[in-house]
Amino acid sequence: MVVTPIKVIIQEIIFIFLLITASAIDIRKRIVPNILPMLIFCIGLLTFTPYKLFGILLGLPLLIGALFADSNQIGGIGGGDIKFSTSCGFTLGISAGIVGLIIGLSIFCLWFLILKLYYSVLYKKQLLANQTSLPMIPFLSVGFIIAYFINLYI
């Protein structure tokens, strides 16, 4: 039997609530208010260890992707996605953060491919990447929640 300290349970509940809130706002408005990554970062302080500081590097791949993306492209990786990943990386730590990022981005890519296939079959046209804007936070949130529970209970 695993005994979970109360601060881990509090962190778990608030972390999931903040991820769901960020996802809902990103779906509706395609933005992430700066307060949400800051709160996620603060929640990470409940179980702070120096090792978790390396989780801040989790936003680096998204930052590099945003820098090399076409500036004329609609959508793309925004600053909110980068801040969100960085704060989740701090809360989870680098290893669980990488797992969450891989899971979230894999689900995101799979969903985009399904959407592209659906569009080409239904409308007999190719859906170009710059013709659609998908919110990335909901997919990342699913990945980070899965990684959180993998890290916590396994």
C-alpha atoms as a PDB file:
ATOM      1  CA  MET A   1       0.000   0.000   0.000  1.00  0.00           C
ATOM      2  CA  VAL A   2       1.319   3.429  -1.013  1.00  0.00           C
ATOM      3  CA  VAL A   3       0.949   6.199   1.538  1.00  0.00           C
ATOM      4  CA  THR A   4       0.617   9.529  -0.236  1.00  0.00           C
ATOM      5  CA  PRO A   5       1.427  12.716   1.692  1.00  0.00           C
ATOM      6  CA  ILE A   6      -1.338  15.297   1.797  1.00  0.00           C
ATOM      7  CA  LYS A   7       0.715  17.882  -0.120  1.00  0.00           C
ATOM      8  CA  VAL A   8       1.028  15.443  -3.044  1.00  0.00           C
ATOM      9  CA  ILE A   9      -2.749  14.925  -3.066  1.00  0.00           C
ATOM     10  CA  ILE A  10      -3.322  18.687  -2.978  1.00  0.00           C
ATOM     11  CA  GLN A  11      -0.801  19.166  -5.777  1.00  0.00           C
ATOM     12  CA  GLU A  12      -2.473  16.420  -7.812  1.00  0.00           C
ATOM     13  CA  ILE A  13      -5.948  17.954  -7.556  1.00  0.00           C
ATOM     14  CA  ILE A  14      -4.847  21.534  -8.273  1.00  0.00           C
ATOM     15  CA  PHE A  15      -2.494  20.465 -11.095  1.00  0.00           C
ATOM     16  CA  ILE A  16      -5.256  18.569 -12.896  1.00  0.00           C
ATOM     17  CA  PHE A  17      -7.724  21.425 -12.337  1.00  0.00           C
ATOM     18  CA  LEU A  18      -5.271  23.945 -13.815  1.00  0.00           C
ATOM     19  CA  LEU A  19      -4.561  21.722 -16.835  1.00  0.00           C
ATOM     20  CA  ILE A  20      -8.286  21.298 -17.518  1.00  0.00           C
ATOM     21  CA  THR A  21      -8.825  25.051 -17.129  1.00  0.00           C
ATOM     22  CA  ALA A  22      -5.960  25.854 -19.528  1.00  0.00           C
ATOM     23  CA  SER A  23      -7.351  23.324 -22.014  1.00  0.00           C
ATOM     24  CA  ALA A  24     -10.847  24.814 -21.912  1.00  0.00           C
ATOM     25  CA  ILE A  25      -9.547  28.354 -22.432  1.00  0.00           C
ATOM     26  CA  ASP A  26      -7.246  27.238 -25.269  1.00  0.00           C
ATOM     27  CA  ILE A  27     -10.114  25.458 -27.019  1.00  0.00           C
ATOM     28  CA  ARG A  28     -12.358  28.532 -26.803  1.00  0.00           C
ATOM     29  CA  LYS A  29      -9.944  31.421 -27.293  1.00  0.00           C
ATOM     30  CA  ARG A  30      -6.699  29.874 -28.594  1.00  0.00           C
ATOM     31  CA  ILE A  31      -4.739  31.635 -25.839  1.00  0.00           C
ATOM     32  CA  VAL A  32      -3.419  30.703 -22.427  1.00  0.00           C
ATOM     33  CA  PRO A  33      -3.542  33.447 -19.781  1.00  0.00           C
ATOM     34  CA  ASN A  34      -0.127  33.995 -18.180  1.00  0.00           C
ATOM     35  CA  ILE A  35      -1.559  33.319 -14.733  1.00  0.00           C
ATOM     36  CA  LEU A  36      -2.110  29.611 -15.480  1.00  0.00           C
ATOM     37  CA  PRO A  37       1.540  28.688 -16.199  1.00  0.00           C
ATOM     38  CA  MET A  38       2.539  30.752 -13.168  1.00  0.00           C
ATOM     39  CA  LEU A  39       0.087  28.854 -10.954  1.00  0.00           C
ATOM     40  CA  ILE A  40       1.265  25.512 -12.361  1.00  0.00           C
ATOM     41  CA  PHE A  41       4.846  26.557 -11.582  1.00  0.00           C
ATOM     42  CA  CYS A  42       3.827  27.511  -8.026  1.00  0.00           C
ATOM     43  CA  ILE A  43       2.109  24.142  -7.555  1.00  0.00           C
ATOM     44  CA  GLY A  44       5.427  22.518  -8.454  1.00  0.00           C
ATOM     45  CA  LEU A  45       6.969  24.215  -5.431  1.00  0.00           C
ATOM     46  CA  LEU A  46       4.911  21.965  -3.129  1.00  0.00           C
ATOM     47  CA  THR A  47       7.130  19.007  -4.004  1.00  0.00           C
ATOM     48  CA  PHE A  48      10.258  20.918  -5.021  1.00  0.00           C
ATOM     49  CA  THR A  49      13.571  19.146  -5.447  1.00  0.00           C
ATOM     50  CA  PRO A  50      16.621  20.549  -7.243  1.00  0.00           C
ATOM     51  CA  TYR A  51      16.207  17.789  -9.832  1.00  0.00           C
ATOM     52  CA  LYS A  52      12.889  19.298 -10.922  1.00  0.00           C
ATOM     53  CA  LEU A  53      14.663  22.482 -12.031  1.00  0.00           C
ATOM     54  CA  PHE A  54      15.817  20.590 -15.117  1.00  0.00           C
ATOM     55  CA  GLY A  55      12.156  20.294 -16.094  1.00  0.00           C
ATOM     56  CA  ILE A  56      12.272  23.948 -17.118  1.00  0.00           C
ATOM     57  CA  LEU A  57      14.158  22.776 -20.205  1.00  0.00           C
ATOM     58  CA  LEU A  58      10.968  21.073 -21.408  1.00  0.00           C
ATOM     59  CA  GLY A  59       9.852  24.220 -23.190  1.00  0.00           C
ATOM     60  CA  LEU A  60      13.059  24.313 -25.248  1.00  0.00           C
ATOM     61  CA  PRO A  61      11.925  21.951 -28.061  1.00  0.00           C
ATOM     62  CA  LEU A  62       8.731  23.966 -28.493  1.00  0.00           C
ATOM     63  CA  LEU A  63      10.705  27.214 -28.475  1.00  0.00           C
ATOM     64  CA  ILE A  64      13.028  25.896 -31.167  1.00  0.00           C
ATOM     65  CA  GLY A  65      10.027  24.717 -33.194  1.00  0.00           C
ATOM     66  CA  ALA A  66       8.417  28.142 -32.889  1.00  0.00           C
ATOM     67  CA  LEU A  67      11.602  29.923 -33.938  1.00  0.00           C
ATOM     68  CA  PHE A  68      12.028  27.807 -37.061  1.00  0.00           C
ATOM     69  CA  ALA A  69       8.350  27.828 -38.046  1.00  0.00           C
ATOM     70  CA  ASP A  70       7.114  29.949 -40.917  1.00  0.00           C
ATOM     71  CA  SER A  71       6.148  33.334 -39.492  1.00  0.00           C
ATOM     72  CA  ASN A  72       3.341  33.669 -42.075  1.00  0.00           C
ATOM     73  CA  GLN A  73       1.709  30.436 -40.955  1.00  0.00           C
ATOM     74  CA  ILE A  74      -1.668  30.615 -39.226  1.00  0.00           C
ATOM     75  CA  GLY A  75      -1.568  29.052 -35.796  1.00  0.00           C
ATOM     76  CA  GLY A  76       1.748  27.421 -35.019  1.00  0.00           C
ATOM     77  CA  ILE A  77       3.376  27.019 -31.646  1.00  0.00           C
ATOM     78  CA  GLY A  78       2.623  30.023 -29.491  1.00  0.00           C
ATOM     79  CA  GLY A  79       4.253  31.459 -26.430  1.00  0.00           C
ATOM     80  CA  GLY A  80       1.481  30.078 -24.244  1.00  0.00           C
ATOM     81  CA  ASP A  81       2.309  26.526 -25.333  1.00  0.00           C
ATOM     82  CA  ILE A  82       5.976  27.116 -24.478  1.00  0.00           C
ATOM     83  CA  LYS A  83       5.235  28.642 -21.042  1.00  0.00           C
ATOM     84  CA  PHE A  84       2.724  25.894 -20.317  1.00  0.00           C
ATOM     85  CA  SER A  85       5.227  23.129 -21.149  1.00  0.00           C
ATOM     86  CA  THR A  86       7.963  24.819 -19.132  1.00  0.00           C
ATOM     87  CA  SER A  87       5.799  25.131 -16.024  1.00  0.00           C
ATOM     88  CA  CYS A  88       4.513  21.551 -16.344  1.00  0.00           C
ATOM     89  CA  GLY A  89       8.109  20.385 -16.782  1.00  0.00           C
ATOM     90  CA  PHE A  90       9.021  22.088 -13.517  1.00  0.00           C
ATOM     91  CA  THR A  91       6.102  20.481 -11.711  1.00  0.00           C
ATOM     92  CA  LEU A  92       6.739  16.995 -13.126  1.00  0.00           C
ATOM     93  CA  GLY A  93      10.524  16.979 -13.384  1.00  0.00           C
ATOM     94  CA  ILE A  94      12.498  16.367 -16.556  1.00  0.00           C
ATOM     95  CA  SER A  95      11.924  12.627 -17.011  1.00  0.00           C
ATOM     96  CA  ALA A  96       8.155  12.637 -16.408  1.00  0.00           C
ATOM     97  CA  GLY A  97       7.918  15.905 -18.338  1.00  0.00           C
ATOM     98  CA  ILE A  98       9.563  14.376 -21.397  1.00  0.00           C
ATOM     99  CA  VAL A  99       7.194  11.412 -21.198  1.00  0.00           C
ATOM    100  CA  GLY A 100       4.211  13.775 -20.961  1.00  0.00           C
ATOM    101  CA  LEU A 101       5.455  15.916 -23.844  1.00  0.00           C
ATOM    102  CA  ILE A 102       5.974  12.866 -26.060  1.00  0.00           C
ATOM    103  CA  ILE A 103       2.530  11.481 -25.222  1.00  0.00           C
ATOM    104  CA  GLY A 104       0.827  14.851 -25.729  1.00  0.00           C
ATOM    105  CA  LEU A 105       2.568  15.644 -29.015  1.00  0.00           C
ATOM    106  CA  SER A 106       1.937  12.106 -30.290  1.00  0.00           C
ATOM    107  CA  ILE A 107      -1.783  12.447 -29.589  1.00  0.00           C
ATOM    108  CA  PHE A 108      -1.724  15.889 -31.231  1.00  0.00           C
ATOM    109  CA  CYS A 109      -0.036  14.527 -34.391  1.00  0.00           C
ATOM    110  CA  LEU A 110      -2.401  11.560 -34.540  1.00  0.00           C
ATOM    111  CA  TRP A 111      -5.433  13.850 -34.223  1.00  0.00           C
ATOM    112  CA  PHE A 112      -4.093  16.141 -36.976  1.00  0.00           C
ATOM    113  CA  LEU A 113      -3.542  13.168 -39.288  1.00  0.00           C
ATOM    114  CA  ILE A 114      -7.062  11.863 -38.614  1.00  0.00           C
ATOM    115  CA  LEU A 115      -8.474  15.330 -39.277  1.00  0.00           C
ATOM    116  CA  LYS A 116      -6.461  15.614 -42.488  1.00  0.00           C
ATOM    117  CA  LEU A 117      -7.615  12.184 -43.674  1.00  0.00           C
ATOM    118  CA  TYR A 118     -11.232  12.947 -42.787  1.00  0.00           C
ATOM    119  CA  TYR A 119     -11.089  16.243 -44.675  1.00  0.00           C
ATOM    120  CA  SER A 120      -9.554  14.649 -47.763  1.00  0.00           C
ATOM    121  CA  VAL A 121     -12.126  11.822 -47.849  1.00  0.00           C
ATOM    122  CA  LEU A 122     -15.143  14.016 -47.119  1.00  0.00           C
ATOM    123  CA  TYR A 123     -14.284  17.037 -49.255  1.00  0.00           C
ATOM    124  CA  LYS A 124     -11.829  15.428 -51.695  1.00  0.00           C
ATOM    125  CA  LYS A 125      -9.312  18.188 -50.932  1.00  0.00           C
ATOM    126  CA  GLN A 126      -6.042  18.307 -49.084  1.00  0.00           C
ATOM    127  CA  LEU A 127      -6.121  20.074 -45.754  1.00  0.00           C
ATOM    128  CA  LEU A 128      -2.995  22.207 -45.539  1.00  0.00           C
ATOM    129  CA  ALA A 129      -1.290  22.789 -42.222  1.00  0.00           C
ATOM    130  CA  ASN A 130      -1.886  26.531 -42.433  1.00  0.00           C
ATOM    131  CA  GLN A 131      -5.635  26.140 -43.062  1.00  0.00           C
ATOM    132  CA  THR A 132      -6.433  24.950 -39.582  1.00  0.00           C
ATOM    133  CA  SER A 133      -5.593  26.057 -36.099  1.00  0.00           C
ATOM    134  CA  LEU A 134      -5.653  23.362 -33.457  1.00  0.00           C
ATOM    135  CA  PRO A 135      -5.252  24.129 -29.769  1.00  0.00           C
ATOM    136  CA  MET A 136      -2.206  22.273 -28.479  1.00  0.00           C
ATOM    137  CA  ILE A 137      -2.788  22.670 -24.725  1.00  0.00           C
ATOM    138  CA  PRO A 138      -5.557  20.017 -24.446  1.00  0.00           C
ATOM    139  CA  PHE A 139      -3.301  17.399 -26.032  1.00  0.00           C
ATOM    140  CA  LEU A 140      -0.328  18.391 -23.893  1.00  0.00           C
ATOM    141  CA  SER A 141      -2.558  18.321 -20.805  1.00  0.00           C
ATOM    142  CA  VAL A 142      -3.584  14.720 -21.478  1.00  0.00           C
ATOM    143  CA  GLY A 143       0.062  13.770 -21.875  1.00  0.00           C
ATOM    144  CA  PHE A 144       1.134  15.576 -18.706  1.00  0.00           C
ATOM    145  CA  ILE A 145      -1.699  14.076 -16.645  1.00  0.00           C
ATOM    146  CA  ILE A 146      -0.776  10.568 -17.832  1.00  0.00           C
ATOM    147  CA  ALA A 147       2.896  11.250 -17.063  1.00  0.00           C
ATOM    148  CA  TYR A 148       1.991  12.626 -13.635  1.00  0.00           C
ATOM    149  CA  PHE A 149       0.204   9.440 -12.647  1.00  0.00           C
ATOM    150  CA  ILE A 150       2.881   7.222 -14.184  1.00  0.00           C
ATOM    151  CA  ASN A 151       5.513   9.118 -12.196  1.00  0.00           C
ATOM    152  CA  LEU A 152       3.472   9.135  -8.999  1.00  0.00           C
ATOM    153  CA  TYR A 153       2.175   5.578  -8.828  1.00  0.00           C
ATOM    154  CA  ILE A 154       4.705   3.483 -10.709  1.00  0.00           C
END
